[in-house]
Amino acid sequence: MPIYYDGSGQSNARPAPGVGENVAVIDGGDPPPAEPADPAAPAPAPAPAEEQPADEPAAPQVDPAELAQTAVSQMGLEAPEIASTPNDTETLGAVGLPVWLWVSNPGETTTGPSSTSATAGAVTVTATATFSGMSIDMGDGTTIECAGPGTEYPGTGIYESPDCGHVYEQMSDDQPDGLYTVDITAHWTVEWDSNVGAAGEIPVDLTTSKQIRIGAYQTVVTGVS
């Protein structure tokens, strides 16, 4: 018969109040066990997992070749000052006479060598710059190549420079302001290596210019009888 639980502490089987059939009444006992879950029912959804913090962004990679360019800029290389014979626009050189050219301010930043290093992150680059000569456009359609900084004119004698000179065959009077414009390109080679194994060379060209006046000397013979 149906069970009726009234919580009074007494266990009796009697008709339930207001019910027309016998009901087993259990007073003071434990409530009947819950029926087992329906195996076909869906399982409860698992609790969401805690969000993991995002990984820290990786440090940017340093390009040793770009760092080498930074090292070059730190050297302060500059175009050299060039002296010549003749050396200024008021001094007249002559057709057929040797013109000498040379660097008048040799030093670490003008003729080298120059060395420096640059560091970024875990990468260090060491660079050495070496002066490797000059290309000189003489203004008359001729370009000469000088393997080094040239040789200073000793001050006497008429002979050609041993390593950096030119002989003009035409006067400069048909040039702007009656002057040849001489364009000088100084060449450097920068060799670099790094603590990560990368290495290379960087060519560096620096330019400057000057002007030269070239005329013609005439021989005047007098006293001929």
Short mmCIF file of C-alpha atoms in Angstrom, two decimals:
data_model
loop_
_atom_site.label_atom_id
_atom_site.label_comp_id
_atom_site.label_asym_id
_atom_site.label_seq_id
_atom_site.Cartn_x
_atom_site.Cartn_y
_atom_site.Cartn_z
CA MET A 1 0.00 0.00 0.00
CA PRO A 2 1.19 3.63 -0.40
CA ILE A 3 3.60 4.91 2.29
CA TYR A 4 2.74 8.05 4.19
CA TYR A 5 5.49 9.85 6.15
CA ASP A 6 4.28 12.32 8.79
CA GLY A 7 7.50 13.00 10.74
CA SER A 8 5.92 12.31 14.18
CA GLY A 9 8.49 9.80 15.36
CA GLN A 10 6.10 6.89 15.30
CA SER A 11 6.09 4.15 12.71
CA ASN A 12 2.52 3.05 12.00
CA ALA A 13 0.63 1.87 9.04
CA ARG A 14 -2.77 3.52 8.95
CA PRO A 15 -4.98 5.15 6.45
CA ALA A 16 -3.69 8.52 5.36
CA PRO A 17 -5.94 11.40 6.38
CA GLY A 18 -8.49 12.13 3.75
CA VAL A 19 -7.38 9.16 1.71
CA GLY A 20 -9.81 6.30 1.15
CA GLU A 21 -7.21 3.57 0.99
CA ASN A 22 -4.57 2.22 3.32
CA VAL A 23 -1.19 4.04 3.27
CA ALA A 24 1.87 2.91 5.20
CA VAL A 25 2.92 5.76 7.46
CA ILE A 26 6.49 5.89 8.77
CA ASP A 27 7.01 8.32 11.63
CA GLY A 28 10.51 9.63 12.44
CA GLY A 29 12.45 7.50 9.93
CA ASP A 30 14.68 8.64 7.12
CA PRO A 31 12.92 9.79 3.98
CA PRO A 32 12.93 7.27 1.17
CA PRO A 33 16.03 7.32 -1.03
CA ALA A 34 15.97 9.40 -4.20
CA GLU A 35 15.36 7.48 -7.35
CA PRO A 36 18.51 6.98 -9.53
CA ALA A 37 19.08 9.46 -12.38
CA ASP A 38 17.83 8.56 -15.78
CA PRO A 39 20.87 7.16 -17.67
CA ALA A 40 19.54 8.70 -20.86
CA ALA A 41 19.60 12.21 -19.39
CA PRO A 42 22.47 14.45 -20.64
CA ALA A 43 25.45 14.91 -18.32
CA PRO A 44 25.82 18.36 -16.78
CA ALA A 45 28.17 20.65 -18.63
CA PRO A 46 31.66 20.89 -17.06
CA ALA A 47 32.62 24.12 -15.38
CA PRO A 48 34.59 26.39 -17.69
CA ALA A 49 38.37 26.16 -17.29
CA GLU A 50 40.18 29.18 -15.94
CA GLU A 51 41.62 31.37 -18.67
CA GLN A 52 45.40 31.11 -18.96
CA PRO A 53 47.35 34.40 -19.31
CA ALA A 54 48.66 35.04 -22.81
CA ASP A 55 52.36 34.38 -23.36
CA GLU A 56 54.64 37.41 -23.24
CA PRO A 57 55.50 38.69 -26.76
CA ALA A 58 58.88 37.52 -28.00
CA ALA A 59 61.64 40.12 -28.07
CA PRO A 60 62.18 41.54 -31.58
CA GLN A 61 65.06 39.92 -33.46
CA VAL A 62 68.10 42.11 -34.13
CA ASP A 63 69.44 42.14 -37.70
CA PRO A 64 73.27 42.24 -37.48
CA ALA A 65 73.51 43.91 -40.93
CA GLU A 66 71.28 46.78 -39.78
CA LEU A 67 73.30 47.07 -36.58
CA ALA A 68 76.45 47.31 -38.73
CA GLN A 69 74.92 50.33 -40.48
CA THR A 70 74.43 51.89 -37.06
CA ALA A 71 78.11 51.29 -36.29
CA VAL A 72 79.09 53.03 -39.55
CA SER A 73 77.01 56.09 -38.67
CA GLN A 74 78.76 56.27 -35.27
CA MET A 75 82.18 56.58 -36.95
CA GLY A 76 81.52 60.08 -38.28
CA LEU A 77 83.37 59.49 -41.56
CA GLU A 78 83.68 62.62 -43.70
CA ALA A 79 84.87 63.67 -47.11
CA PRO A 80 88.52 64.79 -46.98
CA GLU A 81 89.80 68.21 -47.89
CA ILE A 82 91.79 68.09 -51.13
CA ALA A 83 94.81 70.26 -51.84
CA SER A 84 96.23 70.65 -55.35
CA THR A 85 98.67 72.53 -57.55
CA PRO A 86 97.33 75.06 -58.26
CA ASN A 87 95.39 75.11 -54.99
CA ASP A 88 93.02 78.07 -55.27
CA THR A 89 91.05 79.91 -57.92
CA GLU A 90 93.41 82.90 -57.87
CA THR A 91 96.45 80.79 -58.73
CA LEU A 92 96.85 79.94 -62.39
CA GLY A 93 97.91 76.49 -63.46
CA ALA A 94 99.07 75.87 -66.98
CA VAL A 95 98.22 73.60 -69.84
CA GLY A 96 100.84 70.84 -70.05
CA LEU A 97 102.05 71.23 -66.46
CA PRO A 98 101.41 68.46 -63.90
CA VAL A 99 98.63 68.99 -61.35
CA TRP A 100 99.08 67.18 -58.04
CA LEU A 101 96.17 66.26 -55.73
CA TRP A 102 96.28 64.96 -52.14
CA VAL A 103 94.32 64.85 -48.88
CA SER A 104 95.37 67.84 -46.81
CA ASN A 105 93.66 66.80 -43.54
CA PRO A 106 94.46 63.10 -42.99
CA GLY A 107 92.97 61.60 -39.83
CA GLU A 108 90.75 58.91 -38.39
CA THR A 109 87.55 60.25 -39.98
CA THR A 110 89.06 61.38 -43.31
CA THR A 111 91.59 58.67 -44.24
CA GLY A 112 91.13 56.11 -41.43
CA PRO A 113 91.36 53.53 -40.25
CA SER A 114 88.41 53.87 -37.87
CA SER A 115 86.83 51.22 -35.63
CA THR A 116 83.76 51.07 -33.42
CA SER A 117 81.12 48.67 -32.12
CA ALA A 118 77.35 48.77 -31.64
CA THR A 119 75.10 46.62 -29.45
CA ALA A 120 71.37 45.92 -29.51
CA GLY A 121 69.82 43.24 -27.32
CA ALA A 122 72.16 40.25 -27.28
CA VAL A 123 73.87 41.18 -30.59
CA THR A 124 77.15 43.12 -30.82
CA VAL A 125 78.74 44.22 -34.10
CA THR A 126 82.34 45.40 -34.48
CA ALA A 127 83.22 47.41 -37.60
CA THR A 128 86.48 48.75 -39.06
CA ALA A 129 86.53 51.33 -41.86
CA THR A 130 89.52 51.57 -44.22
CA PHE A 131 90.11 54.38 -46.74
CA SER A 132 90.51 52.71 -50.13
CA GLY A 133 91.23 55.59 -52.52
CA MET A 134 89.58 58.34 -54.57
CA SER A 135 87.90 58.77 -57.93
CA ILE A 136 88.45 62.31 -59.22
CA ASP A 137 86.53 63.87 -62.09
CA MET A 138 88.92 66.58 -63.29
CA GLY A 139 86.21 68.59 -65.05
CA ASP A 140 87.66 68.21 -68.55
CA GLY A 141 86.09 64.83 -69.27
CA THR A 142 88.86 62.89 -67.53
CA THR A 143 88.43 60.82 -64.37
CA ILE A 144 91.51 59.60 -62.52
CA GLU A 145 91.73 56.85 -59.90
CA CYS A 146 93.98 57.34 -56.88
CA ALA A 147 94.75 54.25 -54.81
CA GLY A 148 95.30 56.23 -51.61
CA PRO A 149 95.17 59.79 -50.26
CA GLY A 150 97.74 61.08 -52.79
CA THR A 151 101.19 62.57 -52.27
CA GLU A 152 101.76 66.16 -51.18
CA TYR A 153 103.64 68.28 -53.72
CA PRO A 154 107.18 68.86 -52.38
CA GLY A 155 107.20 72.49 -53.49
CA THR A 156 109.83 72.41 -56.22
CA GLY A 157 110.31 70.79 -59.60
CA ILE A 158 108.07 70.09 -62.57
CA TYR A 159 107.20 66.41 -62.64
CA GLU A 160 104.06 64.34 -62.31
CA SER A 161 102.59 63.06 -59.06
CA PRO A 162 103.57 59.46 -58.37
CA ASP A 163 100.03 58.39 -57.45
CA CYS A 164 97.37 61.10 -57.89
CA GLY A 165 97.79 63.72 -60.57
CA HIS A 166 96.66 65.02 -63.97
CA VAL A 167 97.87 67.11 -66.89
CA TYR A 168 95.30 69.44 -68.51
CA GLU A 169 95.43 69.82 -72.26
CA GLN A 170 92.94 72.68 -72.51
CA MET A 171 92.54 75.97 -70.67
CA SER A 172 89.56 76.46 -68.39
CA ASP A 173 88.47 79.77 -69.88
CA ASP A 174 85.46 78.19 -71.60
CA GLN A 175 84.17 76.73 -68.30
CA PRO A 176 81.67 78.46 -65.95
CA ASP A 177 83.54 81.32 -64.25
CA GLY A 178 86.63 80.23 -66.18
CA LEU A 179 87.25 77.36 -63.70
CA TYR A 180 87.34 73.58 -63.89
CA THR A 181 85.12 71.99 -61.22
CA VAL A 182 86.90 68.98 -59.78
CA ASP A 183 84.61 66.41 -58.12
CA ILE A 184 86.25 64.02 -55.65
CA THR A 185 84.68 60.78 -54.39
CA ALA A 186 86.50 59.20 -51.46
CA HIS A 187 85.99 55.44 -51.15
CA TRP A 188 85.84 53.52 -47.87
CA THR A 189 85.39 49.82 -47.15
CA VAL A 190 83.81 48.90 -43.81
CA GLU A 191 84.38 45.30 -42.68
CA TRP A 192 82.18 44.06 -39.84
CA ASP A 193 81.55 40.92 -37.84
CA SER A 194 79.28 39.99 -34.93
CA ASN A 195 79.04 37.76 -31.90
CA VAL A 196 76.31 35.72 -33.64
CA GLY A 197 78.48 34.70 -36.60
CA ALA A 198 77.17 37.14 -39.23
CA ALA A 199 79.76 39.28 -41.07
CA GLY A 200 80.08 41.41 -44.18
CA GLU A 201 81.39 44.51 -45.97
CA ILE A 202 79.78 47.91 -46.50
CA PRO A 203 81.07 50.32 -49.18
CA VAL A 204 80.93 53.99 -48.24
CA ASP A 205 81.46 56.86 -50.73
CA LEU A 206 81.88 60.48 -49.60
CA THR A 207 82.06 63.39 -52.04
CA THR A 208 83.55 66.86 -52.12
CA SER A 209 84.70 69.30 -54.82
CA LYS A 210 87.03 72.19 -55.60
CA GLN A 211 87.81 74.47 -58.54
CA ILE A 212 91.01 74.96 -60.53
CA ARG A 213 91.98 77.68 -63.00
CA ILE A 214 94.12 76.56 -65.94
CA GLY A 215 95.63 78.97 -68.44
CA ALA A 216 98.50 78.94 -70.89
CA TYR A 217 101.96 80.37 -70.54
CA GLN A 218 103.57 81.94 -73.56
CA THR A 219 107.25 82.23 -74.17
CA VAL A 220 108.37 85.67 -75.22
CA VAL A 221 111.73 85.83 -76.87
CA THR A 222 113.48 89.20 -76.70
CA GLY A 223 116.82 90.58 -77.57
CA VAL A 224 117.27 88.58 -80.74
CA SER A 225 119.47 90.41 -83.22
#
